[in-house]
mmCIF file of C-alpha atoms in Angstrom:
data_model
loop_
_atom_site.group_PDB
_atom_site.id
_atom_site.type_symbol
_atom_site.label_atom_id
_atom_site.label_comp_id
_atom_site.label_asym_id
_atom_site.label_seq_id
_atom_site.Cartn_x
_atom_site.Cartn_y
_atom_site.Cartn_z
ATOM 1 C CA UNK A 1 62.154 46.733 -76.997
ATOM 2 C CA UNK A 2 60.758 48.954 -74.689
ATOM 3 C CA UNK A 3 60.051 48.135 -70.917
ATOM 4 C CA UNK A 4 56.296 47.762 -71.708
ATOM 5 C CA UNK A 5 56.944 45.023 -74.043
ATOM 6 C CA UNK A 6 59.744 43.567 -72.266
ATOM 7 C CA UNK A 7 57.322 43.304 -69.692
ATOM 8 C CA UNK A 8 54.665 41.554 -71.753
ATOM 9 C CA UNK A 9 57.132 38.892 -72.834
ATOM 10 C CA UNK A 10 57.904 38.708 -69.645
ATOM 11 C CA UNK A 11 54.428 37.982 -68.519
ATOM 12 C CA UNK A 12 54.092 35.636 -71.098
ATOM 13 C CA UNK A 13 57.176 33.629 -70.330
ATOM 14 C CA UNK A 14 56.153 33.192 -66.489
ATOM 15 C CA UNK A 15 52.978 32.007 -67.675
ATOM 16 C CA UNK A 16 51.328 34.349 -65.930
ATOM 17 C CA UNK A 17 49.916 36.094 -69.666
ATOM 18 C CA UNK A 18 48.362 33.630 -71.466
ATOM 19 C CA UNK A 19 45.748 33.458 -74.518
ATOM 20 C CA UNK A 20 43.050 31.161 -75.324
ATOM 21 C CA UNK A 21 38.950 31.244 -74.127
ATOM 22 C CA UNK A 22 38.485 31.750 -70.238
ATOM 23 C CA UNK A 23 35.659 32.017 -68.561
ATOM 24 C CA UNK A 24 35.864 35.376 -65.804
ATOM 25 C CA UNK A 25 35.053 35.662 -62.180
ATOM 26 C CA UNK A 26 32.209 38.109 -63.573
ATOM 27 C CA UNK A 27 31.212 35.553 -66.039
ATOM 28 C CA UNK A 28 32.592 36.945 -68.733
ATOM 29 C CA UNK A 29 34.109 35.067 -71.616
ATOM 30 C CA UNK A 30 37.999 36.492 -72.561
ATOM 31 C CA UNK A 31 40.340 35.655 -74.995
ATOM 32 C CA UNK A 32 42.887 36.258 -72.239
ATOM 33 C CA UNK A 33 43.951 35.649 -68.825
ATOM 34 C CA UNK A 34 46.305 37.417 -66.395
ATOM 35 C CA UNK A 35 47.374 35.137 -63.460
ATOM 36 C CA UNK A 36 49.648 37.197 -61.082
ATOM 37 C CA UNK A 37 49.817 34.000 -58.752
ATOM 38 C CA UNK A 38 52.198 32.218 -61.480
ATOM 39 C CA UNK A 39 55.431 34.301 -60.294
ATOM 40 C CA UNK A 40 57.079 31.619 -58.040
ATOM 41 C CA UNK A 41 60.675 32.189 -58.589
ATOM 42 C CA UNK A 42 63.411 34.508 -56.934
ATOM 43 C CA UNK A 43 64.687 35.610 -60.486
ATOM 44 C CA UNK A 44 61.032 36.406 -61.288
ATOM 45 C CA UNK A 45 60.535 38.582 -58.389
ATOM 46 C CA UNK A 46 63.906 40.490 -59.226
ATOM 47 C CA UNK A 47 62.920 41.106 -62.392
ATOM 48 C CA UNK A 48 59.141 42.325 -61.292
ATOM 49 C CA UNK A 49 60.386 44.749 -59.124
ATOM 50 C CA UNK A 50 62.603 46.203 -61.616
ATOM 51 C CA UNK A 51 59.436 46.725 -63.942
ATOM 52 C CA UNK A 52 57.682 48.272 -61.334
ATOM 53 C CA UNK A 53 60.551 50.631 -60.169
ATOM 54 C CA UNK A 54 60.498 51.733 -64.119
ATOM 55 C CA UNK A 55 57.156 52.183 -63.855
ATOM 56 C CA UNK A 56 57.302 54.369 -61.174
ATOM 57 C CA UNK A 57 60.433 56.511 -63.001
ATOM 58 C CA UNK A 58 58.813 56.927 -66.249
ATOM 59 C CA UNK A 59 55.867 58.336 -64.478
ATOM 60 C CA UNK A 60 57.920 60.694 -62.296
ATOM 61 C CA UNK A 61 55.762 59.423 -59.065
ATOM 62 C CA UNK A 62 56.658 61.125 -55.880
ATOM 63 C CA UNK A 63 57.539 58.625 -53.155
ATOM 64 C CA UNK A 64 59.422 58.584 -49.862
ATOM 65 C CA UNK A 65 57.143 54.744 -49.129
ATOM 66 C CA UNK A 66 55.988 52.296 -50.640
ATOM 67 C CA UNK A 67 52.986 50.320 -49.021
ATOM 68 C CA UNK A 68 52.408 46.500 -50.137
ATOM 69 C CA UNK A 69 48.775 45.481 -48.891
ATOM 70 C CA UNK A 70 48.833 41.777 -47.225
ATOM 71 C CA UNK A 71 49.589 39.757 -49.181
ATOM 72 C CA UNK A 72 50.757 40.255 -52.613
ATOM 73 C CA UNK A 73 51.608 43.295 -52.122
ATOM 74 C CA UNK A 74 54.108 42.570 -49.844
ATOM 75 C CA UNK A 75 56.791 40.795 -52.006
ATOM 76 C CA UNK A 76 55.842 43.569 -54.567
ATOM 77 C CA UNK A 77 56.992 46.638 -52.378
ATOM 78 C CA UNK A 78 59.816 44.728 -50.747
ATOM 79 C CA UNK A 79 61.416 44.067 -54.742
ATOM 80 C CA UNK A 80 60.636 47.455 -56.006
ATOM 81 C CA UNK A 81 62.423 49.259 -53.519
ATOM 82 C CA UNK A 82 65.233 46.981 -53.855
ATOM 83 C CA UNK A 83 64.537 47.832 -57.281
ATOM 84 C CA UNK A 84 64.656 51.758 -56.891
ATOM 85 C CA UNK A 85 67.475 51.660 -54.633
ATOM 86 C CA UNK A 86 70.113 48.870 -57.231
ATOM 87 C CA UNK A 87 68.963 50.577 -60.916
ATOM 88 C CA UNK A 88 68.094 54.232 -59.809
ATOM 89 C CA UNK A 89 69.900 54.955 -56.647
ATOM 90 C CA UNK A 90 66.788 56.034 -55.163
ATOM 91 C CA UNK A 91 66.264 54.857 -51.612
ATOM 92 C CA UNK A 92 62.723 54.597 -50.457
ATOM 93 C CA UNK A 93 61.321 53.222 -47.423
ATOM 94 C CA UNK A 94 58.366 50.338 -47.453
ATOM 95 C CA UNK A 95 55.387 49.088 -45.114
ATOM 96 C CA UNK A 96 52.800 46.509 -45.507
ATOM 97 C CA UNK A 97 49.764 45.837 -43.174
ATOM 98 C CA UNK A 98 48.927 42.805 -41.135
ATOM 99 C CA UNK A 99 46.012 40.800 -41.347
ATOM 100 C CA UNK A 100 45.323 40.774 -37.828
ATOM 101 C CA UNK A 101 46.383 43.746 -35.334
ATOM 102 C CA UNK A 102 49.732 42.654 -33.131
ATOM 103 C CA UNK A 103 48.141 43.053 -29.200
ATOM 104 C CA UNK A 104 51.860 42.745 -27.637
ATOM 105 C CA UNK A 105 54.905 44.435 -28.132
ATOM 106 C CA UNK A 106 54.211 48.145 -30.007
ATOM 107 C CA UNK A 107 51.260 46.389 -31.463
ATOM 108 C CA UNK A 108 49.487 48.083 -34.534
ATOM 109 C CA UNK A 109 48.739 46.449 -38.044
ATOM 110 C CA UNK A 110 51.958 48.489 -39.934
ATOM 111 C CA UNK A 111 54.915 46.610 -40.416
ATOM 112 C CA UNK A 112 57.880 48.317 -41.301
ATOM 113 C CA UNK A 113 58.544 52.522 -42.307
ATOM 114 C CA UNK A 114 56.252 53.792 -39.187
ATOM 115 C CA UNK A 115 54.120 56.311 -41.574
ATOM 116 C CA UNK A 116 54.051 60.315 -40.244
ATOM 117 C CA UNK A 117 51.940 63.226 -41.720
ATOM 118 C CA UNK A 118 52.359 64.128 -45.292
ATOM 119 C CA UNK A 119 54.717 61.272 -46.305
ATOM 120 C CA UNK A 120 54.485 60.100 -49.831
ATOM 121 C CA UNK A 121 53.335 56.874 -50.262
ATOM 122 C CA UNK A 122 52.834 54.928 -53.412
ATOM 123 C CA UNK A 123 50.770 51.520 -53.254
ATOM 124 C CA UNK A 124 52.095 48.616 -55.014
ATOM 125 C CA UNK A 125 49.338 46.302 -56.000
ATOM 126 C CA UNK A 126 49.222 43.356 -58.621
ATOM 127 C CA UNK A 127 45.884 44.514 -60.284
ATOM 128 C CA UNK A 128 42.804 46.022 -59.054
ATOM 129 C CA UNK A 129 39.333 43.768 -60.030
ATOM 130 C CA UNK A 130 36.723 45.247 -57.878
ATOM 131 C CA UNK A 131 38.541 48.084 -56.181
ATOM 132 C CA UNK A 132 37.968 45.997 -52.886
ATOM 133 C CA UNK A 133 41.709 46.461 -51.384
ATOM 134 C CA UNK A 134 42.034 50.140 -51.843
ATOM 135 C CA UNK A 135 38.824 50.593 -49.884
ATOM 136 C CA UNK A 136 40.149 47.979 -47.251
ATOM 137 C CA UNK A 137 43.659 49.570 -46.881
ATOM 138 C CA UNK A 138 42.873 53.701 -47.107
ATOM 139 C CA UNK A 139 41.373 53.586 -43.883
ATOM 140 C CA UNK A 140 44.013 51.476 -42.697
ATOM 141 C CA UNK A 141 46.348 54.365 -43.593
ATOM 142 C CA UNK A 142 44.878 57.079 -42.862
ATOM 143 C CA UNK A 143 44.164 55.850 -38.842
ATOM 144 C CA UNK A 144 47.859 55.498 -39.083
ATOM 145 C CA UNK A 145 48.763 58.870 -40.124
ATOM 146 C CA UNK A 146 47.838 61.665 -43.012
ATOM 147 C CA UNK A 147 49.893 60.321 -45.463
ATOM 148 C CA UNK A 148 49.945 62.131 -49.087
ATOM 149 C CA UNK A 149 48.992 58.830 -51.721
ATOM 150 C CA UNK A 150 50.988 59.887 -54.547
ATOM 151 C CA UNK A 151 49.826 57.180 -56.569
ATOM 152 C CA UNK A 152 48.772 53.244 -56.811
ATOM 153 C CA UNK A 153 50.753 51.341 -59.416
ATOM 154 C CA UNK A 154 49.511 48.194 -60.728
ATOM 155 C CA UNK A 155 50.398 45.316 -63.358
ATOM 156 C CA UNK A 156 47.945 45.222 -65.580
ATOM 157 C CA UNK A 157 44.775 47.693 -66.773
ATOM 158 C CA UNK A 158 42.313 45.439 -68.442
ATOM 159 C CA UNK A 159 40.925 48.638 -69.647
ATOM 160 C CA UNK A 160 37.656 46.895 -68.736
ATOM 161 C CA UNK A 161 33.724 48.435 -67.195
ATOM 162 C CA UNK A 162 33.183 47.359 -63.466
ATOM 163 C CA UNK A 163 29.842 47.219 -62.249
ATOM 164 C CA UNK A 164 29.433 50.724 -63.798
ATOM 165 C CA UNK A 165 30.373 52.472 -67.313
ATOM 166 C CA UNK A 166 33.970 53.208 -65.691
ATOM 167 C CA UNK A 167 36.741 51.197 -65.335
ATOM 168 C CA UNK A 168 38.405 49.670 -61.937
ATOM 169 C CA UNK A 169 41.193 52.743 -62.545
ATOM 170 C CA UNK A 170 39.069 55.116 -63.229
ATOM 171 C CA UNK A 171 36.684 54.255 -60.244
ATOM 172 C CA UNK A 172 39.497 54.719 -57.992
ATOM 173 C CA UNK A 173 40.883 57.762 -59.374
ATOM 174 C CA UNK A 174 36.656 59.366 -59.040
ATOM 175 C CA UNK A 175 36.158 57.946 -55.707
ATOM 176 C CA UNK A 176 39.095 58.449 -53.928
ATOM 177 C CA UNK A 177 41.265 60.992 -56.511
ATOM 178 C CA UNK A 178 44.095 58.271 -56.776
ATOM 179 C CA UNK A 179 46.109 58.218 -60.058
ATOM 180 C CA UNK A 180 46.547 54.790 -60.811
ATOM 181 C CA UNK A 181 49.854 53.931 -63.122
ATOM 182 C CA UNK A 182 50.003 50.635 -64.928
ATOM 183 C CA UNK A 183 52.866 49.062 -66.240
ATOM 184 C CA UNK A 184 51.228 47.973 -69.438
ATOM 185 C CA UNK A 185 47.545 48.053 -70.323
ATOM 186 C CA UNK A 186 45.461 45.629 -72.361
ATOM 187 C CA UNK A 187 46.209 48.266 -75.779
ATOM 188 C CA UNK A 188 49.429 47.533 -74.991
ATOM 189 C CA UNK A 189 49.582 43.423 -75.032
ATOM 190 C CA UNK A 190 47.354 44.126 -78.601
ATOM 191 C CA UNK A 191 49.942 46.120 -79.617
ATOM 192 C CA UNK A 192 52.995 43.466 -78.963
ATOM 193 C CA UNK A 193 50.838 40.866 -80.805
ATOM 194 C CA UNK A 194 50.255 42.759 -83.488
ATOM 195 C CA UNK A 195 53.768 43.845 -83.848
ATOM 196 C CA UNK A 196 55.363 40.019 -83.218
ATOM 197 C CA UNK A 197 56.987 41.190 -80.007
ATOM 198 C CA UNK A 198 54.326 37.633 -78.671
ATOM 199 C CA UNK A 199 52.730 34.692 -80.421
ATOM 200 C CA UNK A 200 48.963 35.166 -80.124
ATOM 201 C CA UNK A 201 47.585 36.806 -83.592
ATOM 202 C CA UNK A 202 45.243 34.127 -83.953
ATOM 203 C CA UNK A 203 43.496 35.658 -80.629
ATOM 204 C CA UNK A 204 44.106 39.286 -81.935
ATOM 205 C CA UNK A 205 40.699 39.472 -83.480
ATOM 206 C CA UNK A 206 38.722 38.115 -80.185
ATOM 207 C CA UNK A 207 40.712 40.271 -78.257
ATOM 208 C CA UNK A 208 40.069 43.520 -80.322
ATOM 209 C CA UNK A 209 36.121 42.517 -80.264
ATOM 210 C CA UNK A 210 36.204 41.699 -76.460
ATOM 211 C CA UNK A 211 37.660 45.678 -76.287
ATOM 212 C CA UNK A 212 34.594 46.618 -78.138
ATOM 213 C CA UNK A 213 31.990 44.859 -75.859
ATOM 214 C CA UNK A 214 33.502 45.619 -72.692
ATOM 215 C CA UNK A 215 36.062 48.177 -72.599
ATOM 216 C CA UNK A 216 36.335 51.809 -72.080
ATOM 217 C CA UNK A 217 39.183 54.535 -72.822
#
């Protein structure tokens, strides 16, 4: 199997990919539902990282940081670089931001790789809904220093319109000319039903009209 599908059945198997009728926080009705707040275990967070260190290679992403926004991202950064640095012998540095500035000590909302002009610096997020923690965390870096954003790379793409005709991704990449990388997209969990690689054909039909309704290429 490829990583993208090993990935999938991995998502299934946490529980974290599952299939059935769910209502959205937009209201929407979907035959499916990704729940990034099922990963609980160490093994599962070894094994995440590794999918997004893959993601990462594949893609050829230029990175000397990787940035976890508070708070998912933080595990997320912490296990790809671990990631990077055990299956690729690439050693990268990593950062996340607090919630609420430190007033003693060096103080500042960075913790971790103190950023410095021009680094590259990848942000590891689980997905993006609204776009509302890229807008939250760019000015956060860019006080800090004028880092080069190489990329954002994500779990999922639901592939899906936000408030507009565009999707999340391709909001960010118009608004703020960020290439977001996902390790699968929602053609690609269609694409491991259809070919067996996950139970769930008898959704593959509600999924496929759900594409038609809301999604965009």
């Amino acid at each position: 199997m490829t990583y993208k599908e090993n990935f999938i059945k991995f998502m299934v198997n946490c529980g974290v990919l599952s299939f059935g009728d769910f209502t959205l926080k937009s209201g929407r009705k979907a035959p499916y539902f990704v729940n990034t707040g099922n990963y609980k275990t160490g093994m599962q967070l070894a094994k995440l990282g590794e999918f997004y260190a893959e993601c990462i290679k594949q893609n050829n992403i230029p990175v000397e940081t990787l940035f976890g926004p508070a708070y998912k991202g933080i595990p997320l950064a912490v296990a790809c670089s671990i990631a990077l640095y055990n299956n690729f012998e690439t050693e990268v540095n990593y950062c996340f931001d607090r919630k609420e500035a430190k007033d003693h000590g060096e103080g500042g909302v960075i913790v971790g790789k103190k950023l410095v002009d021009g680094e590259k610096v990848v942000i590891i997020e689980d997905v993006i809904t609204a776009g509302t923690a890229i807008r939250q965390v760019l000015p956060l870096l860019k006080d800090t220093a004028d880092v080069n954003i190489t990329g954002m790379v994500i779990s999922v793409d639901r592939m899906e319109k936000g408030q507009g005709e565009l999707s999340a991704v391709q909001e960010v990449y118009k608004e703020f000319g960020i290439k977001v990388y996902p390790i699968v997209t929602v053609m690609d969990i269609i694409d491991a039903i259809s070919n067996g690689i996950v139970d769930g054909k008898e959704y593959l039909d509600k999924m496929i009209e759900y594409r038609k309704t809301y999604g965009v290429e």
